[in-house]
Amino acid sequence: MNLKGRNFLTLLDYSKEEIEYLLELSAKLKEKKKKGEPTLVHSGKNIALIFEKTSTRTRCSFEVAANDLGMGSTYLDPKASQIGKKESIADTARVLGRMYDAIEYRGYGQEIVEALADNAGVPVLNGLTNEFHPTQLLADMLTIKEKFGRIEGIKFVYMGDARYNMGNSIMIACAKMGMHFTACTSKKYFPNEMLVRECERLAKESGGSITLTEDVAAGVAGANVVYTDVWVSMGEPDEIWEERINDLTPYRVTMDVMNMAGENAVFMHCLPAFHDLNTETGRVIKEKFGLDEMEVTDEVFESGRSVVFDEAENRMHTIKAVMYALI
Ligand code: CP
Ligand code: NVA
């Protein structure tokens, strides 16, 4: 499998076999890391890391992975660079492409990461846009493989805002890999129809399926994975909290939901999560709306069914695999 020089913008661009290859490579690199074996395959190379939105996991994964592969990395935040304000994305791409062997971008519209890819001449890797979060899905699928020994046939239920980066990316991953995807949320938050149609077509080929439902009991019955994400994503206005709380509280992941899902179901979340009052935002929401927890209860988050920190660790191993294979 040769993926050298490819961009990593959305999983729509990758075949089932290519995704399987990246997951196998991730598992191998994880094993090597645990054994302390070096993987310095990209010595002397460099990656630029553009973050127009904040990050803990993705940034640290890229930096640690770069170091483990023998690469240098440069972190660029919007305040400390010319990007967007004084220099266009196309010009930035042409400059960075002369100095770096790859560029990671986290920020707003998918068209920005596409413009970078069109102009950089080196691989561009999507570290999250409004529309997609493809490296997160590699980590999630590696975690599922570790927990269930397989990906194909897994029933994957997503609760919350299914129109945004996580809902879209999970639906695509399920459609490509033969998993059964359910968006279990209010109609208003179903993914966009065109993407649903495209995923239904892909699911037919892979043996997966796409279901959209507002019914929690029917939606989660028989689930292997119950997944949720924050109700308000980065870049969305604070004014939207009230509406989201009203619309999405019925789709909070509680222990009742996990019990409806079945004994073997695991809880997943890309993180960060609002499950207690130990965050600034969590405390503001408590003051304004009286909620102690949001998309997931603390009971579920802290339970033995929660695999969220395995997912978080796997961000690094899977991002390393992408860099290993594409650069
Ligand atoms: N899951 C994820 O992308 O986390 P960060 O926002 O911390 O990078
Ligand atoms: N939907 C979230 C994902 C964070 C990893 C956001 O975009 O903020």
Short mmCIF file of C-alpha atoms and ligand atoms in Angstrom, two decimals:
data_model
loop_
_atom_site.label_atom_id
_atom_site.label_comp_id
_atom_site.label_asym_id
_atom_site.label_seq_id
_atom_site.Cartn_x
_atom_site.Cartn_y
_atom_site.Cartn_z
CA MET A 1 0.00 0.00 0.00
CA ASN A 2 1.58 3.29 -1.07
CA LEU A 3 -0.06 6.45 0.30
CA LYS A 4 3.00 8.72 -0.09
CA GLY A 5 2.14 12.26 -1.09
CA ARG A 6 -1.62 11.92 -0.45
CA ASN A 7 -3.64 14.51 1.47
CA PHE A 8 -5.80 13.47 4.44
CA LEU A 9 -8.80 15.81 4.21
CA THR A 10 -11.81 13.51 4.72
CA LEU A 11 -12.30 9.74 4.93
CA LEU A 12 -14.46 10.05 1.79
CA ASP A 13 -11.15 10.16 -0.14
CA TYR A 14 -9.95 6.81 1.27
CA SER A 15 -11.00 3.26 0.42
CA LYS A 16 -11.89 0.61 2.98
CA GLU A 17 -8.58 -1.15 2.29
CA GLU A 18 -6.57 2.06 2.74
CA ILE A 19 -8.31 2.78 6.06
CA GLU A 20 -7.69 -0.81 7.21
CA TYR A 21 -4.04 -0.41 6.28
CA LEU A 22 -3.75 2.81 8.35
CA LEU A 23 -5.38 1.07 11.33
CA GLU A 24 -3.01 -1.89 11.10
CA LEU A 25 -0.05 0.47 10.84
CA SER A 26 -1.35 2.39 13.90
CA ALA A 27 -1.51 -0.84 15.93
CA LYS A 28 2.06 -1.71 14.89
CA LEU A 29 3.35 1.75 15.79
CA LYS A 30 1.54 1.59 19.12
CA GLU A 31 3.22 -1.71 19.91
CA LYS A 32 6.62 -0.32 18.95
CA LYS A 33 6.08 2.72 21.17
CA LYS A 34 5.15 0.47 24.12
CA LYS A 35 8.31 -1.58 23.58
CA GLY A 36 10.44 1.55 23.28
CA GLU A 37 11.50 0.69 19.71
CA PRO A 38 12.48 3.72 17.59
CA THR A 39 10.50 4.71 14.48
CA LEU A 40 12.68 7.51 13.14
CA VAL A 41 11.62 7.06 9.50
CA HIS A 42 11.24 10.79 8.73
CA SER A 43 14.48 12.14 10.20
CA GLY A 44 15.30 15.59 8.91
CA LYS A 45 11.74 16.31 7.76
CA ASN A 46 9.40 18.97 9.17
CA ILE A 47 5.67 19.57 9.58
CA ALA A 48 3.81 22.89 10.04
CA LEU A 49 0.90 22.73 12.49
CA ILE A 50 -1.72 25.43 11.87
CA PHE A 51 -4.32 25.77 14.64
CA GLU A 52 -7.00 28.40 14.09
CA LYS A 53 -9.04 26.71 16.86
CA THR A 54 -7.80 25.46 20.24
CA SER A 55 -6.68 21.88 20.87
CA THR A 56 -5.17 19.58 23.45
CA ARG A 57 -5.25 16.05 21.94
CA THR A 58 -4.70 16.86 18.28
CA ARG A 59 -1.86 19.28 18.79
CA CYS A 60 -0.07 17.04 21.29
CA SER A 61 -0.60 14.00 19.05
CA PHE A 62 0.96 15.75 16.06
CA GLU A 63 3.89 17.06 18.10
CA VAL A 64 4.64 13.76 19.86
CA ALA A 65 4.17 11.77 16.64
CA ALA A 66 6.48 14.14 14.74
CA ASN A 67 9.13 13.76 17.43
CA ASP A 68 8.78 9.96 17.47
CA LEU A 69 9.23 9.90 13.66
CA GLY A 70 12.36 12.07 13.91
CA MET A 71 10.64 15.15 12.49
CA GLY A 72 10.66 18.78 13.51
CA SER A 73 7.35 20.64 13.98
CA THR A 74 6.32 24.30 14.07
CA TYR A 75 3.11 25.33 15.85
CA LEU A 76 1.32 28.31 14.29
CA ASP A 77 -1.64 29.94 16.02
CA PRO A 78 -3.79 32.60 14.37
CA LYS A 79 -2.47 35.41 16.56
CA ALA A 80 1.18 34.64 15.88
CA SER A 81 1.02 34.27 12.09
CA GLN A 82 -0.16 36.21 9.03
CA ILE A 83 -2.66 33.52 8.00
CA GLY A 84 -5.98 34.85 6.78
CA LYS A 85 -5.52 38.47 7.87
CA LYS A 86 -2.46 39.61 5.93
CA GLU A 87 -1.86 36.58 3.73
CA SER A 88 -4.29 34.38 1.83
CA ILE A 89 -4.52 30.63 2.39
CA ALA A 90 -3.16 30.01 -1.12
CA ASP A 91 -0.10 32.20 -0.52
CA THR A 92 0.47 30.67 2.92
CA ALA A 93 0.32 27.19 1.37
CA ARG A 94 2.89 28.13 -1.26
CA VAL A 95 5.25 29.52 1.38
CA LEU A 96 4.91 26.61 3.83
CA GLY A 97 5.15 24.09 0.97
CA ARG A 98 8.67 25.40 0.25
CA MET A 99 9.84 24.81 3.82
CA TYR A 100 7.87 21.85 5.18
CA ASP A 101 7.25 18.24 4.17
CA ALA A 102 3.61 18.33 5.35
CA ILE A 103 1.05 20.77 6.76
CA GLU A 104 -1.62 20.10 9.38
CA TYR A 105 -4.61 22.44 9.54
CA ARG A 106 -7.30 22.82 12.22
CA GLY A 107 -9.89 25.51 11.76
CA TYR A 108 -13.11 26.46 10.07
CA GLY A 109 -14.48 25.55 6.62
CA GLN A 110 -13.41 22.46 4.70
CA GLU A 111 -12.73 24.77 1.73
CA ILE A 112 -9.75 26.21 3.66
CA VAL A 113 -8.02 22.86 4.07
CA GLU A 114 -8.82 22.13 0.41
CA ALA A 115 -7.24 25.44 -0.68
CA LEU A 116 -4.13 24.59 1.34
CA ALA A 117 -3.97 21.17 -0.32
CA ASP A 118 -4.44 22.67 -3.80
CA ASN A 119 -1.52 25.03 -3.34
CA ALA A 120 1.01 23.47 -0.94
CA GLY A 121 2.61 20.76 -3.08
CA VAL A 122 3.09 18.67 0.11
CA PRO A 123 0.54 16.49 1.98
CA VAL A 124 -2.09 18.46 3.93
CA LEU A 125 -3.66 16.73 6.94
CA ASN A 126 -7.03 17.80 8.37
CA GLY A 127 -6.80 18.28 12.14
CA LEU A 128 -10.55 19.24 12.32
CA THR A 129 -12.77 21.50 10.25
CA ASN A 130 -16.41 22.42 10.79
CA GLU A 131 -17.37 19.59 8.45
CA PHE A 132 -14.94 16.75 9.21
CA HIS A 133 -12.57 15.32 11.83
CA PRO A 134 -10.99 12.35 10.02
CA THR A 135 -8.00 11.69 12.31
CA GLN A 136 -10.43 11.37 15.26
CA LEU A 137 -12.23 8.57 13.45
CA LEU A 138 -9.03 6.59 12.93
CA ALA A 139 -8.47 6.71 16.71
CA ASP A 140 -12.09 5.73 17.34
CA MET A 141 -11.90 2.78 14.95
CA LEU A 142 -8.61 1.58 16.44
CA THR A 143 -10.27 1.71 19.87
CA ILE A 144 -13.30 -0.24 18.60
CA LYS A 145 -10.98 -2.86 17.06
CA GLU A 146 -9.14 -3.21 20.37
CA LYS A 147 -12.37 -3.58 22.35
CA PHE A 148 -14.43 -5.77 20.00
CA GLY A 149 -11.77 -7.44 17.83
CA ARG A 150 -13.51 -6.16 14.69
CA ILE A 151 -15.01 -3.12 13.03
CA GLU A 152 -17.34 -4.65 10.48
CA GLY A 153 -20.87 -5.19 11.73
CA ILE A 154 -20.50 -2.89 14.77
CA LYS A 155 -23.64 -0.91 15.63
CA PHE A 156 -22.48 2.66 16.18
CA VAL A 157 -25.00 5.11 17.66
CA TYR A 158 -24.26 8.84 17.69
CA MET A 159 -26.35 11.11 19.95
CA GLY A 160 -26.27 14.92 19.74
CA ASP A 161 -25.53 17.35 16.91
CA ALA A 162 -25.09 14.91 14.01
CA ARG A 163 -24.79 17.68 11.39
CA TYR A 164 -21.29 18.75 12.39
CA ASN A 165 -17.72 17.37 12.10
CA MET A 166 -18.14 14.36 14.41
CA GLY A 167 -21.57 13.23 13.19
CA ASN A 168 -20.49 13.53 9.54
CA SER A 169 -17.17 11.75 10.06
CA ILE A 170 -18.68 8.89 12.05
CA MET A 171 -21.38 8.36 9.41
CA ILE A 172 -18.73 8.25 6.65
CA ALA A 173 -16.48 5.85 8.60
CA CYS A 174 -19.43 3.52 9.24
CA ALA A 175 -20.52 3.64 5.60
CA LYS A 176 -17.00 2.88 4.35
CA MET A 177 -16.16 0.14 6.85
CA GLY A 178 -19.41 -1.85 7.01
CA MET A 179 -20.64 -0.57 10.37
CA HIS A 180 -24.28 0.19 11.18
CA PHE A 181 -24.63 3.92 11.85
CA THR A 182 -27.54 5.44 13.75
CA ALA A 183 -27.95 9.17 14.31
CA CYS A 184 -30.19 9.25 17.39
CA THR A 185 -31.20 12.88 17.83
CA SER A 186 -33.85 15.48 17.11
CA LYS A 187 -34.64 15.79 13.35
CA LYS A 188 -33.17 19.26 13.30
CA TYR A 189 -29.73 17.73 13.97
CA PHE A 190 -29.78 14.96 11.35
CA PRO A 191 -26.80 15.10 8.94
CA ASN A 192 -27.34 16.83 5.60
CA GLU A 193 -29.33 14.90 3.04
CA MET A 194 -26.71 14.85 0.32
CA LEU A 195 -24.11 13.31 2.62
CA VAL A 196 -26.68 10.83 3.94
CA ARG A 197 -27.45 9.73 0.36
CA GLU A 198 -23.72 9.36 -0.44
CA CYS A 199 -23.19 7.33 2.75
CA GLU A 200 -26.21 5.12 2.00
CA ARG A 201 -24.62 4.32 -1.37
CA LEU A 202 -21.27 3.51 0.31
CA ALA A 203 -22.99 1.44 3.02
CA LYS A 204 -24.67 -0.70 0.37
CA GLU A 205 -21.24 -1.64 -0.98
CA SER A 206 -19.67 -2.29 2.44
CA GLY A 207 -22.57 -4.13 4.10
CA GLY A 208 -23.18 -1.29 6.56
CA SER A 209 -26.33 0.79 7.02
CA ILE A 210 -27.50 4.30 7.86
CA THR A 211 -30.44 4.97 10.22
CA LEU A 212 -31.76 8.33 11.41
CA THR A 213 -34.15 8.29 14.36
CA GLU A 214 -35.55 10.53 17.08
CA ASP A 215 -36.48 7.53 19.24
CA VAL A 216 -33.86 6.89 21.95
CA ALA A 217 -34.98 3.37 22.96
CA ALA A 218 -35.19 2.15 19.35
CA GLY A 219 -32.04 4.00 18.35
CA VAL A 220 -29.73 2.58 21.00
CA ALA A 221 -31.16 -0.97 21.17
CA GLY A 222 -28.38 -3.46 20.43
CA ALA A 223 -25.70 -0.76 20.12
CA ASN A 224 -22.04 -1.71 20.53
CA VAL A 225 -20.93 1.92 20.70
CA VAL A 226 -22.82 4.91 22.11
CA TYR A 227 -21.00 8.11 21.11
CA THR A 228 -21.63 11.75 21.83
CA ASP A 229 -19.87 15.10 21.47
CA VAL A 230 -20.22 18.61 22.93
CA TRP A 231 -23.56 20.27 22.16
CA VAL A 232 -21.89 23.50 21.02
CA SER A 233 -18.77 23.16 18.90
CA MET A 234 -15.72 25.43 18.70
CA GLY A 235 -16.45 28.58 16.70
CA GLU A 236 -20.22 28.51 17.39
CA PRO A 237 -21.70 31.49 19.28
CA ASP A 238 -22.46 31.27 23.03
CA GLU A 239 -26.05 32.45 22.38
CA ILE A 240 -26.81 29.03 20.94
CA TRP A 241 -26.40 27.15 24.26
CA GLU A 242 -30.01 27.60 25.38
CA GLU A 243 -31.47 26.19 22.18
CA ARG A 244 -29.03 23.27 22.17
CA ILE A 245 -29.77 22.43 25.81
CA ASN A 246 -33.50 22.40 25.08
CA ASP A 247 -33.14 20.35 21.91
CA LEU A 248 -30.46 17.87 22.96
CA THR A 249 -31.11 17.15 26.65
CA PRO A 250 -33.40 14.23 25.67
CA TYR A 251 -30.35 12.77 23.89
CA ARG A 252 -27.93 12.98 26.82
CA VAL A 253 -26.04 9.72 27.39
CA THR A 254 -27.20 8.49 30.81
CA MET A 255 -26.82 5.09 32.49
CA ASP A 256 -30.43 4.35 31.41
CA VAL A 257 -29.35 4.90 27.80
CA MET A 258 -26.32 2.62 28.26
CA ASN A 259 -28.54 -0.05 29.83
CA MET A 260 -30.98 0.20 26.91
CA ALA A 261 -28.02 -0.28 24.57
CA GLY A 262 -27.03 -3.59 26.06
CA GLU A 263 -24.47 -5.15 28.36
CA ASN A 264 -21.48 -4.97 26.06
CA ALA A 265 -21.96 -1.43 24.78
CA VAL A 266 -19.11 1.01 25.34
CA PHE A 267 -19.32 4.77 25.72
CA MET A 268 -17.16 6.92 23.44
CA HIS A 269 -16.53 10.67 23.14
CA CYS A 270 -13.91 12.56 21.14
CA LEU A 271 -13.37 14.89 24.16
CA PRO A 272 -13.29 17.45 25.65
CA ALA A 273 -16.54 16.54 27.46
CA PHE A 274 -18.89 18.39 29.81
CA HIS A 275 -19.69 15.74 32.43
CA ASP A 276 -19.18 17.70 35.67
CA LEU A 277 -18.59 21.22 36.96
CA ASN A 278 -14.80 21.14 36.77
CA THR A 279 -14.60 23.42 33.72
CA GLU A 280 -15.17 27.15 33.28
CA THR A 281 -17.89 26.57 30.65
CA GLY A 282 -19.51 23.88 32.81
CA ARG A 283 -19.79 26.35 35.71
CA VAL A 284 -21.22 29.13 33.49
CA ILE A 285 -23.86 26.73 32.15
CA LYS A 286 -24.73 25.64 35.70
CA GLU A 287 -25.19 29.27 36.72
CA LYS A 288 -27.31 30.16 33.69
CA PHE A 289 -29.31 26.97 33.13
CA GLY A 290 -28.91 24.92 36.32
CA LEU A 291 -27.35 21.88 34.59
CA ASP A 292 -24.71 19.80 36.42
CA GLU A 293 -23.77 17.79 33.36
CA MET A 294 -24.50 18.08 29.68
CA GLU A 295 -24.05 15.59 26.81
CA VAL A 296 -23.05 12.73 29.14
CA THR A 297 -23.60 12.10 32.84
CA ASP A 298 -20.59 11.88 35.11
CA GLU A 299 -21.77 8.38 36.07
CA VAL A 300 -21.39 7.11 32.48
CA PHE A 301 -18.20 9.07 31.80
CA GLU A 302 -16.47 7.62 34.87
CA SER A 303 -17.90 4.11 34.50
CA GLY A 304 -16.13 0.97 33.32
CA ARG A 305 -18.05 1.25 30.05
CA SER A 306 -16.31 4.48 29.12
CA VAL A 307 -13.29 4.06 26.81
CA VAL A 308 -12.67 7.77 26.25
CA PHE A 309 -9.07 7.81 27.46
CA ASP A 310 -8.14 4.86 25.23
CA GLU A 311 -9.54 6.90 22.34
CA ALA A 312 -7.50 9.91 23.43
CA GLU A 313 -4.28 7.87 23.57
CA ASN A 314 -5.05 6.36 20.18
CA ARG A 315 -5.18 9.84 18.63
CA MET A 316 -1.38 9.88 18.84
CA HIS A 317 -0.79 6.38 17.44
CA THR A 318 -3.17 6.91 14.51
CA ILE A 319 -1.91 10.40 13.67
CA LYS A 320 1.60 8.91 13.70
CA ALA A 321 0.45 6.27 11.22
CA VAL A 322 -0.98 8.94 8.89
CA MET A 323 2.27 10.90 9.01
CA TYR A 324 4.35 7.73 8.60
CA ALA A 325 2.41 6.62 5.52
CA LEU A 326 1.64 9.90 3.72
CA ILE A 327 4.84 11.91 4.13
N1 CP B 1 -10.75 15.31 20.17
C1 CP B 1 -10.00 16.37 19.84
O1 CP B 1 -9.82 16.71 18.67
O2 CP B 1 -9.48 17.01 20.92
P1 CP B 1 -8.71 18.43 20.89
O3 CP B 1 -9.73 19.47 20.51
O4 CP B 1 -8.17 18.59 22.27
O5 CP B 1 -7.61 18.37 19.86
N1 NVA B 2 -17.54 19.05 17.51
C1 NVA B 2 -16.41 19.43 18.33
C2 NVA B 2 -15.32 18.41 18.23
C3 NVA B 2 -14.12 18.65 19.12
C4 NVA B 2 -13.06 17.62 18.97
C5 NVA B 2 -15.91 20.80 17.90
O1 NVA B 2 -15.82 21.04 16.69
O2 NVA B 2 -15.65 21.63 18.76
#
